[in-house]
PDB file of C-alpha atoms in Angstrom:
ATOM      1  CA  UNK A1088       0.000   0.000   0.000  1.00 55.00           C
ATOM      2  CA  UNK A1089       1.358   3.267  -0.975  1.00 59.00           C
ATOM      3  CA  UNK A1090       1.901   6.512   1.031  1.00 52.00           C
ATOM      4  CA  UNK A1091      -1.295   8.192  -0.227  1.00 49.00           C
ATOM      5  CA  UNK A1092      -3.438   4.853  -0.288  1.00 44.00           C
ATOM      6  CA  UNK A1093      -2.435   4.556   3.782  1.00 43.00           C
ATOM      7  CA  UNK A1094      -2.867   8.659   4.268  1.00 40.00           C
ATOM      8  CA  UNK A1095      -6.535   8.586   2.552  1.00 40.00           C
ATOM      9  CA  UNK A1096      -7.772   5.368   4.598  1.00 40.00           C
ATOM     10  CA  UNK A1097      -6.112   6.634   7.626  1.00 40.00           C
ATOM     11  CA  UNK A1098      -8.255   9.952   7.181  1.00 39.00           C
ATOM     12  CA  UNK A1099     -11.039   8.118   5.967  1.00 43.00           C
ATOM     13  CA  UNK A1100     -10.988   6.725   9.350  1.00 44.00           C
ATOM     14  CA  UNK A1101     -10.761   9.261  11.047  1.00 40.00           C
ATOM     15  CA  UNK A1102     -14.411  10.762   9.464  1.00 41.00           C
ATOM     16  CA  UNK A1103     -16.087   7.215  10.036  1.00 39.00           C
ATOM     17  CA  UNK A1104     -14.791   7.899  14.501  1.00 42.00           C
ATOM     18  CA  UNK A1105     -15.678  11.306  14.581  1.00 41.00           C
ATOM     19  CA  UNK A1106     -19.523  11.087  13.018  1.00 40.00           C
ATOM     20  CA  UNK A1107     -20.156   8.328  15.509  1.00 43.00           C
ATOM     21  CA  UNK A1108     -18.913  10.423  17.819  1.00 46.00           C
ATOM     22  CA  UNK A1109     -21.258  12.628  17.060  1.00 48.00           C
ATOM     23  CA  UNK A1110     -24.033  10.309  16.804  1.00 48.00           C
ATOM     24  CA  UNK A1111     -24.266  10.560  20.668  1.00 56.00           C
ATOM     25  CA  UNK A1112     -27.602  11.577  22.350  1.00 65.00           C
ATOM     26  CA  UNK A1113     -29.579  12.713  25.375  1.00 70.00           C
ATOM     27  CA  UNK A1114     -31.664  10.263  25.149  1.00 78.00           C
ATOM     28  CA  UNK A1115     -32.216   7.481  28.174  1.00 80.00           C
ATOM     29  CA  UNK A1116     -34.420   5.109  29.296  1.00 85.00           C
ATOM     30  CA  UNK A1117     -36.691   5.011  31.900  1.00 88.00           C
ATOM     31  CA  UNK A1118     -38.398   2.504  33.805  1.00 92.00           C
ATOM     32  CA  UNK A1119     -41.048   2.485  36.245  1.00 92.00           C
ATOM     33  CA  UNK A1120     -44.057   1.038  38.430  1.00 92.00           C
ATOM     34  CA  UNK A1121     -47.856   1.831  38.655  1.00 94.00           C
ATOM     35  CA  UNK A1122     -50.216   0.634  40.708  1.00 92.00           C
ATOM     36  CA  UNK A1123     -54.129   0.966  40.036  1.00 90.00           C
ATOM     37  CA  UNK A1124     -55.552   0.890  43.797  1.00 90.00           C
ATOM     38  CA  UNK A1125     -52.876  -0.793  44.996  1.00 92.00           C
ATOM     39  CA  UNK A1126     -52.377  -3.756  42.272  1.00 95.00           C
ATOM     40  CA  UNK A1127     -50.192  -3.637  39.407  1.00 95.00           C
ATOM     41  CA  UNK A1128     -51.696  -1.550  36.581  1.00 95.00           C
ATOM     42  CA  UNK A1129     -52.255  -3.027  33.203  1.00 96.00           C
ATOM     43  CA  UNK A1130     -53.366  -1.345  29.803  1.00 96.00           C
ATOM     44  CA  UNK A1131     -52.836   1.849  28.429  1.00 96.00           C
ATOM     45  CA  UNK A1132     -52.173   5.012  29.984  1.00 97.00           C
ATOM     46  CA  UNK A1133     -51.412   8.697  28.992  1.00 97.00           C
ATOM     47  CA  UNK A1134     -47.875   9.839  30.297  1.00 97.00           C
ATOM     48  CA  UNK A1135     -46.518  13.072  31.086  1.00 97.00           C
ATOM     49  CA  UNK A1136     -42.674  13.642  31.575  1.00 96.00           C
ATOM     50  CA  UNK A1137     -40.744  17.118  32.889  1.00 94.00           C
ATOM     51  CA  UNK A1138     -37.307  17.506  33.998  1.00 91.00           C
ATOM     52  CA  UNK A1139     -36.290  19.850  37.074  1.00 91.00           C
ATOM     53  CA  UNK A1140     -33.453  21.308  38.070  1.00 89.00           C
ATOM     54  CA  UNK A1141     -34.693  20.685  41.586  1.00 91.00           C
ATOM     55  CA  UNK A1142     -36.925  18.140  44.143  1.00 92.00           C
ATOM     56  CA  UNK A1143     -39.340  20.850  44.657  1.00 93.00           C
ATOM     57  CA  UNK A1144     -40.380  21.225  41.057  1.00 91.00           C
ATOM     58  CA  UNK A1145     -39.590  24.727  40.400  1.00 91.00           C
ATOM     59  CA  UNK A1146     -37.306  24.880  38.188  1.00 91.00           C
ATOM     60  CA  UNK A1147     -38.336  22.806  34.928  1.00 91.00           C
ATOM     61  CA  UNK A1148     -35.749  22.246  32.167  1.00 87.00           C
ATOM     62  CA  UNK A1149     -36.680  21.510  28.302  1.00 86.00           C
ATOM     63  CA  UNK A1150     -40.082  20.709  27.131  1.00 91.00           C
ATOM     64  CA  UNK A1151     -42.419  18.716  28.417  1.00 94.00           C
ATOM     65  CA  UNK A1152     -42.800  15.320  26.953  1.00 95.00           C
ATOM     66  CA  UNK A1153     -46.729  13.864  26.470  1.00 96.00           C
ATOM     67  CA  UNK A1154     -46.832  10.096  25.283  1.00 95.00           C
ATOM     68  CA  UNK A1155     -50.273   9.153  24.207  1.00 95.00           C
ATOM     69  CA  UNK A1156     -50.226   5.398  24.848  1.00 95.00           C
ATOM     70  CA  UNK A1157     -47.790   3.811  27.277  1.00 96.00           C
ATOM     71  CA  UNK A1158     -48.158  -0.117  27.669  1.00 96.00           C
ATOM     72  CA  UNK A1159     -47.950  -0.984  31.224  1.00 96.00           C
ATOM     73  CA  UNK A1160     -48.092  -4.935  32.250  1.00 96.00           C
ATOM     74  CA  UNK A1161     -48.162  -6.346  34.877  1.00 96.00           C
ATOM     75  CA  UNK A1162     -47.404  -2.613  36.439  1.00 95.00           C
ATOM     76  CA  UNK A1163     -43.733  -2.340  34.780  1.00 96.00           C
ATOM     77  CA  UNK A1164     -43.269   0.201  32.228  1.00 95.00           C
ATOM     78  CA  UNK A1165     -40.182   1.250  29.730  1.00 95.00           C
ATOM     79  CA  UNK A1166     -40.209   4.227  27.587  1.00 94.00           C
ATOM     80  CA  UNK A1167     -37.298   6.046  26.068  1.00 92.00           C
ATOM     81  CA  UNK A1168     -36.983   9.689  26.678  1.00 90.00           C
ATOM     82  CA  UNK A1169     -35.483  12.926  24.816  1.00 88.00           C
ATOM     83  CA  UNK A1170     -35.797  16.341  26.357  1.00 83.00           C
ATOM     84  CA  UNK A1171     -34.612  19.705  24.442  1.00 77.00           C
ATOM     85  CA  UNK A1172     -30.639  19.986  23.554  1.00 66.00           C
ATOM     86  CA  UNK A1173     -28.964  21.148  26.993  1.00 66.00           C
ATOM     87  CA  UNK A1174     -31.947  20.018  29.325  1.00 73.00           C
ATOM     88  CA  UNK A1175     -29.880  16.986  30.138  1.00 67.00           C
ATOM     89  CA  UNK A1176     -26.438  18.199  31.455  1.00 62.00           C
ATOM     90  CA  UNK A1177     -25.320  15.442  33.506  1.00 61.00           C
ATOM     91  CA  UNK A1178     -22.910  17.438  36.006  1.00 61.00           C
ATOM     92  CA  UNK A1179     -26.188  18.888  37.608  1.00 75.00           C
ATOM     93  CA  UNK A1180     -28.983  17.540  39.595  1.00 83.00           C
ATOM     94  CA  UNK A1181     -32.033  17.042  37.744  1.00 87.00           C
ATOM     95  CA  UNK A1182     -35.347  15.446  38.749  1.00 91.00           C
ATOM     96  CA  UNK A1183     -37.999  13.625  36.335  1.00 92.00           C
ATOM     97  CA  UNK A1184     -41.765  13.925  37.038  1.00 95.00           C
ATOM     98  CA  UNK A1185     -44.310  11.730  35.945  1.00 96.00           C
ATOM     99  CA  UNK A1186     -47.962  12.317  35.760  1.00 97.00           C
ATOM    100  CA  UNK A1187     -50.147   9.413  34.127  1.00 97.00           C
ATOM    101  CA  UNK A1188     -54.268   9.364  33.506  1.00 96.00           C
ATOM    102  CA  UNK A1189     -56.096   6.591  31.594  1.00 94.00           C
ATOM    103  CA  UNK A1190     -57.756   8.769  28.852  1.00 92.00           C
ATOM    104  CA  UNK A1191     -57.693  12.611  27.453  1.00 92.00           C
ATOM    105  CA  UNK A1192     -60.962  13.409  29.797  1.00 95.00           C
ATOM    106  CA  UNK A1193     -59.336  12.818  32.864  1.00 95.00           C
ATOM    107  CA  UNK A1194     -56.562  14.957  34.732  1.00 96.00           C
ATOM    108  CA  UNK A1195     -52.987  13.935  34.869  1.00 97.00           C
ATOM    109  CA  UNK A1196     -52.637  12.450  38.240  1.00 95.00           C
ATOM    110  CA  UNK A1197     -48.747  13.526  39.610  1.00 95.00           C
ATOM    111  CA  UNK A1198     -46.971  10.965  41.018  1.00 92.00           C
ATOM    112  CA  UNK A1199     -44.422  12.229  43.484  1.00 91.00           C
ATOM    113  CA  UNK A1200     -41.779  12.070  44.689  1.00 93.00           C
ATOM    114  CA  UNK A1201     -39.709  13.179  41.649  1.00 94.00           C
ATOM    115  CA  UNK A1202     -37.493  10.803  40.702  1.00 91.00           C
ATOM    116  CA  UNK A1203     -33.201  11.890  40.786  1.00 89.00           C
ATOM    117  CA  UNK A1204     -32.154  11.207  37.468  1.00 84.00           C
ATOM    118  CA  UNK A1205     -28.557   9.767  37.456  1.00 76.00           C
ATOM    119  CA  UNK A1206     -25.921   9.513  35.532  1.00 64.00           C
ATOM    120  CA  UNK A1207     -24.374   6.188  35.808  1.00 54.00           C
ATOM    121  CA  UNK A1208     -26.828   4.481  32.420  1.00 48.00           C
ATOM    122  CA  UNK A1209     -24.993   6.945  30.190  1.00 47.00           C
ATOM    123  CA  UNK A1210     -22.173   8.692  29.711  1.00 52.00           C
ATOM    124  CA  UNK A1211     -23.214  11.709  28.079  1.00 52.00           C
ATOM    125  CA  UNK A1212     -19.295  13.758  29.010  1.00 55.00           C
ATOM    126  CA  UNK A1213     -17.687  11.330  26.747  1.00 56.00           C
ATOM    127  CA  UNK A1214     -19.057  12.640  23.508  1.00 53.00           C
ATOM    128  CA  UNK A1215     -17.530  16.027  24.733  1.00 54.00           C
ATOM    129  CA  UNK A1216     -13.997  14.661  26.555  1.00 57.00           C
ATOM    130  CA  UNK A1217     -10.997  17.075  25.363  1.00 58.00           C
ATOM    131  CA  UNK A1218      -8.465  15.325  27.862  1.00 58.00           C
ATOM    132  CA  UNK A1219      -9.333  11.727  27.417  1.00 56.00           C
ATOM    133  CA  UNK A1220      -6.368  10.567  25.498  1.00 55.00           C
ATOM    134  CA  UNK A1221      -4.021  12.183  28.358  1.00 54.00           C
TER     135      UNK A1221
END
C-alpha cells in the first residue's frame, strides 16, 4: 500500500470515529411502576414527563414530553426519553416527574416524589472529553 493509499484510509478513518462520535444523544431510558388501587396496573395510559433542576419542582428544564399510549403490564413500564438539547447536562442535579391518567378526559394524576435522574446508564461527558487521550 502506498503513502497516499495509507494517508486517505487513515483519514477516511478518522471521518467514520468522529460522526459516531457525534451520533451521541440525550436520550435514556426510563423505567417504572404503577399501581391501580394498589395492584399492578395493566393497559394503556397517557404519560406526562418534565425535567427539574430541583426536588421541589420549580425549576423545569426543556419541554415537556406527552406520550399518548404507554403499555404498562403487569405494572412495569419502559419508555425512552429525549428532552430539548442542553436540558440533560449530567454534572447537575435534575429530577424527572411523571404524571399518568387513563384517557384525554381525565386529569394527569402527579406521582411524586420526583425521581433523581442519574448519571451512571450513560455517559453523556464522553461525547464532549478534550483530555481523554491524556
Amino acid at each position: 500500500m502506498s503513502k497516499t493509499t495509507r494517508f486517505f484510509a487513515f483519514v477516511f478513518t478518522l471521518v467514520l470515529a468522529s460522526i459516531a462520535a457525534n451520533s451521541q444523544t440525550t436520550a435514556f431510558k426510563y423505567q417504572g411502576s404503577l399501581t391501580d388501587s394498589g395492584s399492578p396496573a395493566n393497559g394503556s395510559f397517557q404519560m406526562q414527563f418534565k425535567l427539574f433542576k430541583n426536588a421541589a419542582g420549580t425549576q423545569q428544564v426543556g419541554q415537556t414530553i406527552e406520550v399518548p399510549s404507554v403499555t404498562v403490564t403487569n405494572g412495569l413500564f419502559s419508555i425512552d426519553l429525549e428532552f430539548t438539547s442542553g436540558a440533560v447536562v449530567w454534572e447537575n442535579d435534575r429530577y424527572l416527574e411523571v404524571a399518568v391518567r387513563r384517557t384525554a378526559q381525565e386529569p394527569f394524576v402527579l406521582l411524586l416524589p420526583r425521581q433523581h435522574v442519574l448519571s451512571a446508564p450513560f455517559s453523556i461527558k464522553a461525547k464532549n472529553a478534550d483530555t481523554a487521550a491524556t
